[in-house]
Amino acid sequence: MTLEATSPGASYGSTASGSSFYAAMRILPHDQREAMFQIYSFCRQVDDIADSDGPRDERLAALQEWRNDIDALYQGNPPPRLKDYTASVKTFGLKREDFLAIVDGMEMDVPQDIRAPDMATLDLYCDRVASAVGRLSVRVFGLPEEDGIQLAYHLGRALQLTNILRDIDEDAGLGRLYLPREALLHAGITSNDPNRVIAERALPKVCLPLTQRAKAHFEKSDEIMNRNKRRAVRAPRIMSKYYHSILDLLIARGFNAPREPVRVSKVTRILILLRYAFI
């Protein structure tokens, strides 16, 4: 359950994706809905800093200010922009380290643009910008501790890998390349220049294994949701089904250039809501 904000690289981009978040969260009771929109707002704000075109040192300083504010919140002295978070932190047991992990994830793009990270670095990035958001979210949804952590782990990575595969061309336009170095080398691609990589004929050999990795994470997250109460997993289920639809569209389209953008149809979005939003 990553939340979308604005970054193509992180799981926060596109108006369509944003609508899937709002649709999933509007079905929640008031206190849960408010907590989720607070988490979403936090993600957007730190993401906007990371993705701005301001000087890198200024962006790093702004992210550090958010770390300081999170510390102040958990020390009982919330700054004005986090004052409303106090009740949600207490009610749902939201963890300081998860908020800080999100900031750390956004910061990974700031000192220099990410380009062909090794698999371990990519997984760390996914954990910070997606699964950490999931760890906050599952506490709001009320899942049992162990299942909640596992759901955040698998669904966060499934959604983030789907975003990376969807946004290859858009990320390249920002000078970023999230495809893992090992996969590129295995396909015979030695460059880490985003615009050169996205034009490679061997690009499908890089992307298809990532689609299988994402599908495996979706399957694991489905197993976890299937053994929990429907009401507790309504919102993550909607997000999962929406993003799984994106992944299916990407696989059907393929990864050879030119790549047309994929979008989940309005009818499909409505059907997902009708099936999973109401009990």
PDB file of C-alpha atoms in Angstrom:
ATOM      1  CA  MET A   1       0.000   0.000   0.000  1.00  0.00           C
ATOM      2  CA  THR A   2       1.961   2.713  -1.210  1.00  0.00           C
ATOM      3  CA  LEU A   3       0.181   6.005  -1.541  1.00  0.00           C
ATOM      4  CA  GLU A   4       0.487   8.016  -4.693  1.00  0.00           C
ATOM      5  CA  ALA A   5       1.698  11.557  -4.597  1.00  0.00           C
ATOM      6  CA  THR A   6       3.638  13.141  -7.428  1.00  0.00           C
ATOM      7  CA  SER A   7       6.886  11.357  -8.146  1.00  0.00           C
ATOM      8  CA  PRO A   8       7.051   9.014 -11.124  1.00  0.00           C
ATOM      9  CA  GLY A   9       9.823   7.061  -9.468  1.00  0.00           C
ATOM     10  CA  ALA A  10       8.228   6.719  -6.091  1.00  0.00           C
ATOM     11  CA  SER A  11       4.726   5.349  -5.909  1.00  0.00           C
ATOM     12  CA  TYR A  12       3.171   8.738  -5.898  1.00  0.00           C
ATOM     13  CA  GLY A  13       2.573   9.710  -9.493  1.00  0.00           C
ATOM     14  CA  SER A  14      -0.284  10.240 -11.975  1.00  0.00           C
ATOM     15  CA  THR A  15      -3.765  11.574 -11.635  1.00  0.00           C
ATOM     16  CA  ALA A  16      -5.312   8.190 -12.384  1.00  0.00           C
ATOM     17  CA  SER A  17      -3.316   6.548  -9.636  1.00  0.00           C
ATOM     18  CA  GLY A  18      -4.268   9.343  -7.281  1.00  0.00           C
ATOM     19  CA  SER A  19      -7.927   8.595  -7.940  1.00  0.00           C
ATOM     20  CA  SER A  20      -7.364   4.962  -6.971  1.00  0.00           C
ATOM     21  CA  PHE A  21      -5.995   6.092  -3.622  1.00  0.00           C
ATOM     22  CA  TYR A  22      -8.921   8.412  -2.960  1.00  0.00           C
ATOM     23  CA  ALA A  23     -11.427   5.775  -3.968  1.00  0.00           C
ATOM     24  CA  ALA A  24      -9.805   3.219  -1.669  1.00  0.00           C
ATOM     25  CA  MET A  25      -9.616   5.566   1.303  1.00  0.00           C
ATOM     26  CA  ARG A  26     -13.075   7.123   1.078  1.00  0.00           C
ATOM     27  CA  ILE A  27     -14.642   3.836   2.141  1.00  0.00           C
ATOM     28  CA  LEU A  28     -12.883   3.945   5.523  1.00  0.00           C
ATOM     29  CA  PRO A  29     -14.458   5.135   8.785  1.00  0.00           C
ATOM     30  CA  HIS A  30     -13.720   8.753   9.694  1.00  0.00           C
ATOM     31  CA  ASP A  31     -10.738   8.278  12.023  1.00  0.00           C
ATOM     32  CA  GLN A  32      -9.041   5.825   9.684  1.00  0.00           C
ATOM     33  CA  ARG A  33      -9.717   8.023   6.684  1.00  0.00           C
ATOM     34  CA  GLU A  34      -8.246  11.068   8.420  1.00  0.00           C
ATOM     35  CA  ALA A  35      -5.129   9.131   9.432  1.00  0.00           C
ATOM     36  CA  MET A  36      -4.622   7.851   5.903  1.00  0.00           C
ATOM     37  CA  PHE A  37      -4.954  11.302   4.381  1.00  0.00           C
ATOM     38  CA  GLN A  38      -2.422  12.584   6.907  1.00  0.00           C
ATOM     39  CA  ILE A  39       0.007   9.862   5.849  1.00  0.00           C
ATOM     40  CA  TYR A  40      -0.703  10.717   2.220  1.00  0.00           C
ATOM     41  CA  SER A  41      -0.125  14.438   2.855  1.00  0.00           C
ATOM     42  CA  PHE A  42       3.177  13.713   4.573  1.00  0.00           C
ATOM     43  CA  CYS A  43       4.309  11.559   1.639  1.00  0.00           C
ATOM     44  CA  ARG A  44       3.345  14.213  -0.888  1.00  0.00           C
ATOM     45  CA  GLN A  45       5.196  16.954   0.913  1.00  0.00           C
ATOM     46  CA  VAL A  46       8.474  15.108   1.310  1.00  0.00           C
ATOM     47  CA  ASP A  47       8.162  13.726  -2.207  1.00  0.00           C
ATOM     48  CA  ASP A  48       7.647  17.200  -3.638  1.00  0.00           C
ATOM     49  CA  ILE A  49      10.903  18.265  -2.012  1.00  0.00           C
ATOM     50  CA  ALA A  50      12.815  15.332  -3.489  1.00  0.00           C
ATOM     51  CA  ASP A  51      11.379  15.917  -6.957  1.00  0.00           C
ATOM     52  CA  SER A  52      11.728  19.690  -7.066  1.00  0.00           C
ATOM     53  CA  ASP A  53      14.330  21.310  -9.294  1.00  0.00           C
ATOM     54  CA  GLY A  54      15.833  23.280  -6.410  1.00  0.00           C
ATOM     55  CA  PRO A  55      19.497  23.009  -5.441  1.00  0.00           C
ATOM     56  CA  ARG A  56      20.315  19.602  -4.033  1.00  0.00           C
ATOM     57  CA  ASP A  57      21.735  20.973  -0.789  1.00  0.00           C
ATOM     58  CA  GLU A  58      18.535  22.919  -0.156  1.00  0.00           C
ATOM     59  CA  ARG A  59      16.432  19.820  -0.768  1.00  0.00           C
ATOM     60  CA  LEU A  60      18.590  17.815   1.633  1.00  0.00           C
ATOM     61  CA  ALA A  61      18.176  20.526   4.261  1.00  0.00           C
ATOM     62  CA  ALA A  62      14.395  20.582   3.770  1.00  0.00           C
ATOM     63  CA  LEU A  63      14.193  16.814   4.215  1.00  0.00           C
ATOM     64  CA  GLN A  64      16.274  17.087   7.389  1.00  0.00           C
ATOM     65  CA  GLU A  65      13.740  19.622   8.691  1.00  0.00           C
ATOM     66  CA  TRP A  66      11.069  16.960   8.237  1.00  0.00           C
ATOM     67  CA  ARG A  67      13.146  14.496  10.247  1.00  0.00           C
ATOM     68  CA  ASN A  68      13.460  17.090  12.996  1.00  0.00           C
ATOM     69  CA  ASP A  69       9.703  17.691  12.919  1.00  0.00           C
ATOM     70  CA  ILE A  70       8.959  13.969  13.144  1.00  0.00           C
ATOM     71  CA  ASP A  71      11.261  13.738  16.162  1.00  0.00           C
ATOM     72  CA  ALA A  72       9.478  16.690  17.752  1.00  0.00           C
ATOM     73  CA  LEU A  73       6.092  15.042  17.122  1.00  0.00           C
ATOM     74  CA  TYR A  74       7.156  11.900  18.954  1.00  0.00           C
ATOM     75  CA  GLN A  75       8.694  13.939  21.770  1.00  0.00           C
ATOM     76  CA  GLY A  76       5.309  15.528  22.427  1.00  0.00           C
ATOM     77  CA  ASN A  77       6.078  18.895  20.812  1.00  0.00           C
ATOM     78  CA  PRO A  78       4.571  18.656  17.342  1.00  0.00           C
ATOM     79  CA  PRO A  79       5.297  21.545  14.959  1.00  0.00           C
ATOM     80  CA  PRO A  80       2.273  23.275  13.399  1.00  0.00           C
ATOM     81  CA  ARG A  81       2.362  21.195  10.219  1.00  0.00           C
ATOM     82  CA  LEU A  82       2.155  17.950  12.224  1.00  0.00           C
ATOM     83  CA  LYS A  83      -0.080  19.060  15.074  1.00  0.00           C
ATOM     84  CA  ASP A  84      -3.107  17.180  13.720  1.00  0.00           C
ATOM     85  CA  TYR A  85      -1.069  13.955  13.539  1.00  0.00           C
ATOM     86  CA  THR A  86      -0.885  13.540  17.306  1.00  0.00           C
ATOM     87  CA  ALA A  87      -4.252  11.804  17.638  1.00  0.00           C
ATOM     88  CA  SER A  88      -3.592   9.411  14.748  1.00  0.00           C
ATOM     89  CA  VAL A  89      -0.149   8.474  16.069  1.00  0.00           C
ATOM     90  CA  LYS A  90      -1.672   7.657  19.446  1.00  0.00           C
ATOM     91  CA  THR A  91      -4.839   5.971  18.196  1.00  0.00           C
ATOM     92  CA  PHE A  92      -3.177   3.695  15.650  1.00  0.00           C
ATOM     93  CA  GLY A  93       0.298   3.301  17.122  1.00  0.00           C
ATOM     94  CA  LEU A  94       2.061   4.781  14.094  1.00  0.00           C
ATOM     95  CA  LYS A  95       5.817   4.274  14.302  1.00  0.00           C
ATOM     96  CA  ARG A  96       8.364   7.078  14.142  1.00  0.00           C
ATOM     97  CA  GLU A  97      10.832   4.877  12.273  1.00  0.00           C
ATOM     98  CA  ASP A  98       8.381   4.359   9.405  1.00  0.00           C
ATOM     99  CA  PHE A  99       7.908   8.094   8.874  1.00  0.00           C
ATOM    100  CA  LEU A 100      11.690   8.535   8.958  1.00  0.00           C
ATOM    101  CA  ALA A 101      12.189   5.656   6.513  1.00  0.00           C
ATOM    102  CA  ILE A 102       9.955   7.438   4.006  1.00  0.00           C
ATOM    103  CA  VAL A 103      12.107  10.569   4.271  1.00  0.00           C
ATOM    104  CA  ASP A 104      15.220   8.425   3.831  1.00  0.00           C
ATOM    105  CA  GLY A 105      13.703   6.877   0.708  1.00  0.00           C
ATOM    106  CA  MET A 106      12.865  10.231  -0.829  1.00  0.00           C
ATOM    107  CA  GLU A 107      16.393  11.398  -0.054  1.00  0.00           C
ATOM    108  CA  MET A 108      17.904   8.550  -2.086  1.00  0.00           C
ATOM    109  CA  ASP A 109      17.101  10.547  -5.261  1.00  0.00           C
ATOM    110  CA  VAL A 110      18.525  13.844  -4.006  1.00  0.00           C
ATOM    111  CA  PRO A 111      22.353  13.728  -3.739  1.00  0.00           C
ATOM    112  CA  GLN A 112      22.320  12.332  -7.274  1.00  0.00           C
ATOM    113  CA  ASP A 113      19.645  10.788  -9.469  1.00  0.00           C
ATOM    114  CA  ILE A 114      19.258   7.042  -9.061  1.00  0.00           C
ATOM    115  CA  ARG A 115      20.625   5.232 -12.103  1.00  0.00           C
ATOM    116  CA  ALA A 116      20.704   1.444 -12.401  1.00  0.00           C
ATOM    117  CA  PRO A 117      20.961   0.631  -8.693  1.00  0.00           C
ATOM    118  CA  ASP A 118      22.022  -2.848  -7.691  1.00  0.00           C
ATOM    119  CA  MET A 119      19.172  -5.109  -6.628  1.00  0.00           C
ATOM    120  CA  ALA A 120      19.833  -4.645  -2.917  1.00  0.00           C
ATOM    121  CA  THR A 121      19.671  -0.858  -3.268  1.00  0.00           C
ATOM    122  CA  LEU A 122      16.504  -1.083  -5.353  1.00  0.00           C
ATOM    123  CA  ASP A 123      14.889  -3.284  -2.712  1.00  0.00           C
ATOM    124  CA  LEU A 124      15.888  -0.819   0.014  1.00  0.00           C
ATOM    125  CA  TYR A 125      14.381   1.988  -2.039  1.00  0.00           C
ATOM    126  CA  CYS A 126      11.135   0.019  -2.432  1.00  0.00           C
ATOM    127  CA  ASP A 127      11.057  -0.674   1.294  1.00  0.00           C
ATOM    128  CA  ARG A 128      11.459   2.984   2.186  1.00  0.00           C
ATOM    129  CA  VAL A 129       9.160   4.674  -0.317  1.00  0.00           C
ATOM    130  CA  ALA A 130       6.499   1.952  -0.457  1.00  0.00           C
ATOM    131  CA  SER A 131       6.603  -0.690   2.252  1.00  0.00           C
ATOM    132  CA  ALA A 132       7.234   1.887   4.995  1.00  0.00           C
ATOM    133  CA  VAL A 133       4.050   3.636   3.873  1.00  0.00           C
ATOM    134  CA  GLY A 134       2.402   0.236   4.029  1.00  0.00           C
ATOM    135  CA  ARG A 135       3.602  -0.345   7.597  1.00  0.00           C
ATOM    136  CA  LEU A 136       1.914   2.887   8.647  1.00  0.00           C
ATOM    137  CA  SER A 137      -1.206   2.035   6.671  1.00  0.00           C
ATOM    138  CA  VAL A 138      -1.788  -1.487   7.997  1.00  0.00           C
ATOM    139  CA  ARG A 139      -1.826  -0.119  11.540  1.00  0.00           C
ATOM    140  CA  VAL A 140      -4.592   2.237  10.498  1.00  0.00           C
ATOM    141  CA  PHE A 141      -6.482  -0.589   8.790  1.00  0.00           C
ATOM    142  CA  GLY A 142      -6.258  -2.699  11.950  1.00  0.00           C
ATOM    143  CA  LEU A 143      -4.443  -5.782  10.662  1.00  0.00           C
ATOM    144  CA  PRO A 144      -2.707  -8.124  13.111  1.00  0.00           C
ATOM    145  CA  GLU A 145       0.928  -7.130  13.667  1.00  0.00           C
ATOM    146  CA  GLU A 146       2.708  -9.959  11.845  1.00  0.00           C
ATOM    147  CA  ASP A 147       0.324 -10.140   8.898  1.00  0.00           C
ATOM    148  CA  GLY A 148       0.339  -6.359   8.635  1.00  0.00           C
ATOM    149  CA  ILE A 149       4.119  -6.198   8.372  1.00  0.00           C
ATOM    150  CA  GLN A 150       4.181  -8.986   5.787  1.00  0.00           C
ATOM    151  CA  LEU A 151       1.412  -7.371   3.762  1.00  0.00           C
ATOM    152  CA  ALA A 152       3.309  -4.072   3.771  1.00  0.00           C
ATOM    153  CA  TYR A 153       6.447  -5.887   2.659  1.00  0.00           C
ATOM    154  CA  HIS A 154       4.899  -7.724  -0.277  1.00  0.00           C
ATOM    155  CA  LEU A 155       2.238  -5.315  -1.465  1.00  0.00           C
ATOM    156  CA  GLY A 156       4.536  -2.324  -1.141  1.00  0.00           C
ATOM    157  CA  ARG A 157       7.113  -3.966  -3.362  1.00  0.00           C
ATOM    158  CA  ALA A 158       4.479  -5.163  -5.831  1.00  0.00           C
ATOM    159  CA  LEU A 159       3.096  -1.665  -6.250  1.00  0.00           C
ATOM    160  CA  GLN A 160       6.500  -0.006  -6.433  1.00  0.00           C
ATOM    161  CA  LEU A 161       7.877  -2.401  -9.038  1.00  0.00           C
ATOM    162  CA  THR A 162       4.722  -1.864 -11.077  1.00  0.00           C
ATOM    163  CA  ASN A 163       5.243   1.885 -10.896  1.00  0.00           C
ATOM    164  CA  ILE A 164       8.866   1.536 -11.982  1.00  0.00           C
ATOM    165  CA  LEU A 165       7.876  -0.590 -14.971  1.00  0.00           C
ATOM    166  CA  ARG A 166       5.054   1.777 -15.894  1.00  0.00           C
ATOM    167  CA  ASP A 167       7.164   4.934 -15.631  1.00  0.00           C
ATOM    168  CA  ILE A 168      10.387   3.896 -17.394  1.00  0.00           C
ATOM    169  CA  ASP A 169      10.138   6.608 -20.043  1.00  0.00           C
ATOM    170  CA  GLU A 170       8.907   9.314 -17.691  1.00  0.00           C
ATOM    171  CA  ASP A 171      11.703   8.585 -15.218  1.00  0.00           C
ATOM    172  CA  ALA A 172      14.288   8.708 -18.006  1.00  0.00           C
ATOM    173  CA  GLY A 173      13.073  12.198 -18.819  1.00  0.00           C
ATOM    174  CA  LEU A 174      14.055  13.152 -15.257  1.00  0.00           C
ATOM    175  CA  GLY A 175      17.461  11.525 -15.614  1.00  0.00           C
ATOM    176  CA  ARG A 176      16.514   8.517 -13.486  1.00  0.00           C
ATOM    177  CA  LEU A 177      16.739   4.795 -14.122  1.00  0.00           C
ATOM    178  CA  TYR A 178      15.377   2.415 -11.494  1.00  0.00           C
ATOM    179  CA  LEU A 179      15.954  -0.818 -13.420  1.00  0.00           C
ATOM    180  CA  PRO A 180      18.466  -2.966 -11.501  1.00  0.00           C
ATOM    181  CA  ARG A 181      22.059  -3.157 -12.675  1.00  0.00           C
ATOM    182  CA  GLU A 182      22.178  -6.952 -12.528  1.00  0.00           C
ATOM    183  CA  ALA A 183      19.195  -7.266 -14.865  1.00  0.00           C
ATOM    184  CA  LEU A 184      20.671  -4.779 -17.315  1.00  0.00           C
ATOM    185  CA  LEU A 185      23.998  -6.599 -17.441  1.00  0.00           C
ATOM    186  CA  HIS A 186      22.249  -9.955 -17.831  1.00  0.00           C
ATOM    187  CA  ALA A 187      20.496  -8.530 -20.899  1.00  0.00           C
ATOM    188  CA  GLY A 188      23.801  -7.259 -22.285  1.00  0.00           C
ATOM    189  CA  ILE A 189      23.139  -3.599 -21.509  1.00  0.00           C
ATOM    190  CA  THR A 190      26.219  -1.935 -20.032  1.00  0.00           C
ATOM    191  CA  SER A 191      25.091   1.697 -20.098  1.00  0.00           C
ATOM    192  CA  ASN A 192      23.346   3.372 -17.167  1.00  0.00           C
ATOM    193  CA  ASP A 193      22.306   6.400 -19.216  1.00  0.00           C
ATOM    194  CA  PRO A 194      18.490   6.420 -18.946  1.00  0.00           C
ATOM    195  CA  ASN A 195      17.808   7.625 -22.477  1.00  0.00           C
ATOM    196  CA  ARG A 196      20.180   5.099 -24.003  1.00  0.00           C
ATOM    197  CA  VAL A 197      18.785   2.238 -21.929  1.00  0.00           C
ATOM    198  CA  ILE A 198      15.136   2.881 -22.793  1.00  0.00           C
ATOM    199  CA  ALA A 199      16.034   2.710 -26.500  1.00  0.00           C
ATOM    200  CA  GLU A 200      17.751  -0.683 -26.193  1.00  0.00           C
ATOM    201  CA  ARG A 201      16.148  -3.559 -28.086  1.00  0.00           C
ATOM    202  CA  ALA A 202      17.017  -5.850 -25.173  1.00  0.00           C
ATOM    203  CA  LEU A 203      14.951  -3.826 -22.709  1.00  0.00           C
ATOM    204  CA  PRO A 204      12.165  -6.452 -22.517  1.00  0.00           C
ATOM    205  CA  LYS A 205      14.747  -8.938 -21.193  1.00  0.00           C
ATOM    206  CA  VAL A 206      15.256  -6.548 -18.271  1.00  0.00           C
ATOM    207  CA  CYS A 207      11.613  -5.770 -17.633  1.00  0.00           C
ATOM    208  CA  LEU A 208       9.937  -9.168 -17.926  1.00  0.00           C
ATOM    209  CA  PRO A 209      11.759 -10.705 -14.919  1.00  0.00           C
ATOM    210  CA  LEU A 210      10.675  -7.672 -12.897  1.00  0.00           C
ATOM    211  CA  THR A 211       7.071  -8.265 -13.896  1.00  0.00           C
ATOM    212  CA  GLN A 212       7.400 -11.814 -12.557  1.00  0.00           C
ATOM    213  CA  ARG A 213       8.902 -10.513  -9.325  1.00  0.00           C
ATOM    214  CA  ALA A 214       6.001  -8.079  -8.956  1.00  0.00           C
ATOM    215  CA  LYS A 215       3.466 -10.844  -9.658  1.00  0.00           C
ATOM    216  CA  ALA A 216       5.046 -13.026  -6.965  1.00  0.00           C
ATOM    217  CA  HIS A 217       4.682 -10.182  -4.452  1.00  0.00           C
ATOM    218  CA  PHE A 218       1.048  -9.696  -5.498  1.00  0.00           C
ATOM    219  CA  GLU A 219       0.417 -13.413  -4.934  1.00  0.00           C
ATOM    220  CA  LYS A 220       1.963 -13.309  -1.457  1.00  0.00           C
ATOM    221  CA  SER A 221      -0.056 -10.239  -0.531  1.00  0.00           C
ATOM    222  CA  ASP A 222      -3.244 -11.942  -1.758  1.00  0.00           C
ATOM    223  CA  GLU A 223      -2.510 -14.903   0.517  1.00  0.00           C
ATOM    224  CA  ILE A 224      -2.220 -12.579   3.501  1.00  0.00           C
ATOM    225  CA  MET A 225      -5.367 -10.611   2.670  1.00  0.00           C
ATOM    226  CA  ASN A 226      -7.343 -13.802   2.080  1.00  0.00           C
ATOM    227  CA  ARG A 227      -6.789 -14.944   5.663  1.00  0.00           C
ATOM    228  CA  ASN A 228      -7.822 -11.623   7.218  1.00  0.00           C
ATOM    229  CA  LYS A 229     -11.197  -9.991   7.712  1.00  0.00           C
ATOM    230  CA  ARG A 230     -12.584  -8.465   4.545  1.00  0.00           C
ATOM    231  CA  ARG A 231     -13.281  -5.154   6.255  1.00  0.00           C
ATOM    232  CA  ALA A 232      -9.656  -4.803   7.398  1.00  0.00           C
ATOM    233  CA  VAL A 233      -8.263  -5.361   3.900  1.00  0.00           C
ATOM    234  CA  ARG A 234     -10.806  -3.498   1.769  1.00  0.00           C
ATOM    235  CA  ALA A 235      -8.550  -0.528   1.048  1.00  0.00           C
ATOM    236  CA  PRO A 236      -5.336  -2.473   0.347  1.00  0.00           C
ATOM    237  CA  ARG A 237      -7.331  -4.940  -1.747  1.00  0.00           C
ATOM    238  CA  ILE A 238      -8.604  -2.131  -3.968  1.00  0.00           C
ATOM    239  CA  MET A 239      -5.080  -0.760  -4.382  1.00  0.00           C
ATOM    240  CA  SER A 240      -3.768  -4.238  -5.149  1.00  0.00           C
ATOM    241  CA  LYS A 241      -6.381  -5.004  -7.782  1.00  0.00           C
ATOM    242  CA  TYR A 242      -5.914  -1.617  -9.428  1.00  0.00           C
ATOM    243  CA  TYR A 243      -2.155  -1.984  -9.659  1.00  0.00           C
ATOM    244  CA  HIS A 244      -2.349  -5.616 -10.710  1.00  0.00           C
ATOM    245  CA  SER A 245      -4.505  -4.404 -13.599  1.00  0.00           C
ATOM    246  CA  ILE A 246      -1.748  -1.951 -14.543  1.00  0.00           C
ATOM    247  CA  LEU A 247       0.826  -4.750 -14.449  1.00  0.00           C
ATOM    248  CA  ASP A 248      -1.346  -6.946 -16.666  1.00  0.00           C
ATOM    249  CA  LEU A 249      -1.688  -4.099 -19.168  1.00  0.00           C
ATOM    250  CA  LEU A 250       2.086  -3.578 -19.186  1.00  0.00           C
ATOM    251  CA  ILE A 251       2.724  -7.261 -19.832  1.00  0.00           C
ATOM    252  CA  ALA A 252       0.149  -7.316 -22.632  1.00  0.00           C
ATOM    253  CA  ARG A 253       1.632  -4.178 -24.220  1.00  0.00           C
ATOM    254  CA  GLY A 254       5.234  -5.304 -23.922  1.00  0.00           C
ATOM    255  CA  PHE A 255       8.335  -3.191 -23.357  1.00  0.00           C
ATOM    256  CA  ASN A 256       9.635  -2.645 -26.868  1.00  0.00           C
ATOM    257  CA  ALA A 257       9.784   0.954 -28.041  1.00  0.00           C
ATOM    258  CA  PRO A 258       7.649   2.867 -28.728  1.00  0.00           C
ATOM    259  CA  ARG A 259       5.716   2.277 -25.501  1.00  0.00           C
ATOM    260  CA  GLU A 260       2.228   3.715 -25.267  1.00  0.00           C
ATOM    261  CA  PRO A 261       1.133   4.695 -21.750  1.00  0.00           C
ATOM    262  CA  VAL A 262      -1.219   2.210 -20.098  1.00  0.00           C
ATOM    263  CA  ARG A 263      -4.295   3.218 -18.174  1.00  0.00           C
ATOM    264  CA  VAL A 264      -6.872   1.209 -16.287  1.00  0.00           C
ATOM    265  CA  SER A 265     -10.265   1.889 -17.829  1.00  0.00           C
ATOM    266  CA  LYS A 266     -12.978   3.660 -15.873  1.00  0.00           C
ATOM    267  CA  VAL A 267     -15.167   0.563 -16.159  1.00  0.00           C
ATOM    268  CA  THR A 268     -12.463  -1.628 -14.614  1.00  0.00           C
ATOM    269  CA  ARG A 269     -11.958   0.856 -11.760  1.00  0.00           C
ATOM    270  CA  ILE A 270     -15.682   0.906 -11.047  1.00  0.00           C
ATOM    271  CA  LEU A 271     -15.889  -2.886 -11.094  1.00  0.00           C
ATOM    272  CA  ILE A 272     -12.997  -3.132  -8.612  1.00  0.00           C
ATOM    273  CA  LEU A 273     -14.752  -0.712  -6.286  1.00  0.00           C
ATOM    274  CA  LEU A 274     -18.091  -2.490  -6.558  1.00  0.00           C
ATOM    275  CA  ARG A 275     -16.498  -5.845  -5.809  1.00  0.00           C
ATOM    276  CA  TYR A 276     -14.255  -4.896  -2.893  1.00  0.00           C
ATOM    277  CA  ALA A 277     -15.483  -1.643  -1.351  1.00  0.00           C
ATOM    278  CA  PHE A 278     -18.794  -2.903  -0.049  1.00  0.00           C
ATOM    279  CA  ILE A 279     -19.359  -5.772   2.327  1.00  0.00           C
TER     280      ILE A 279
END
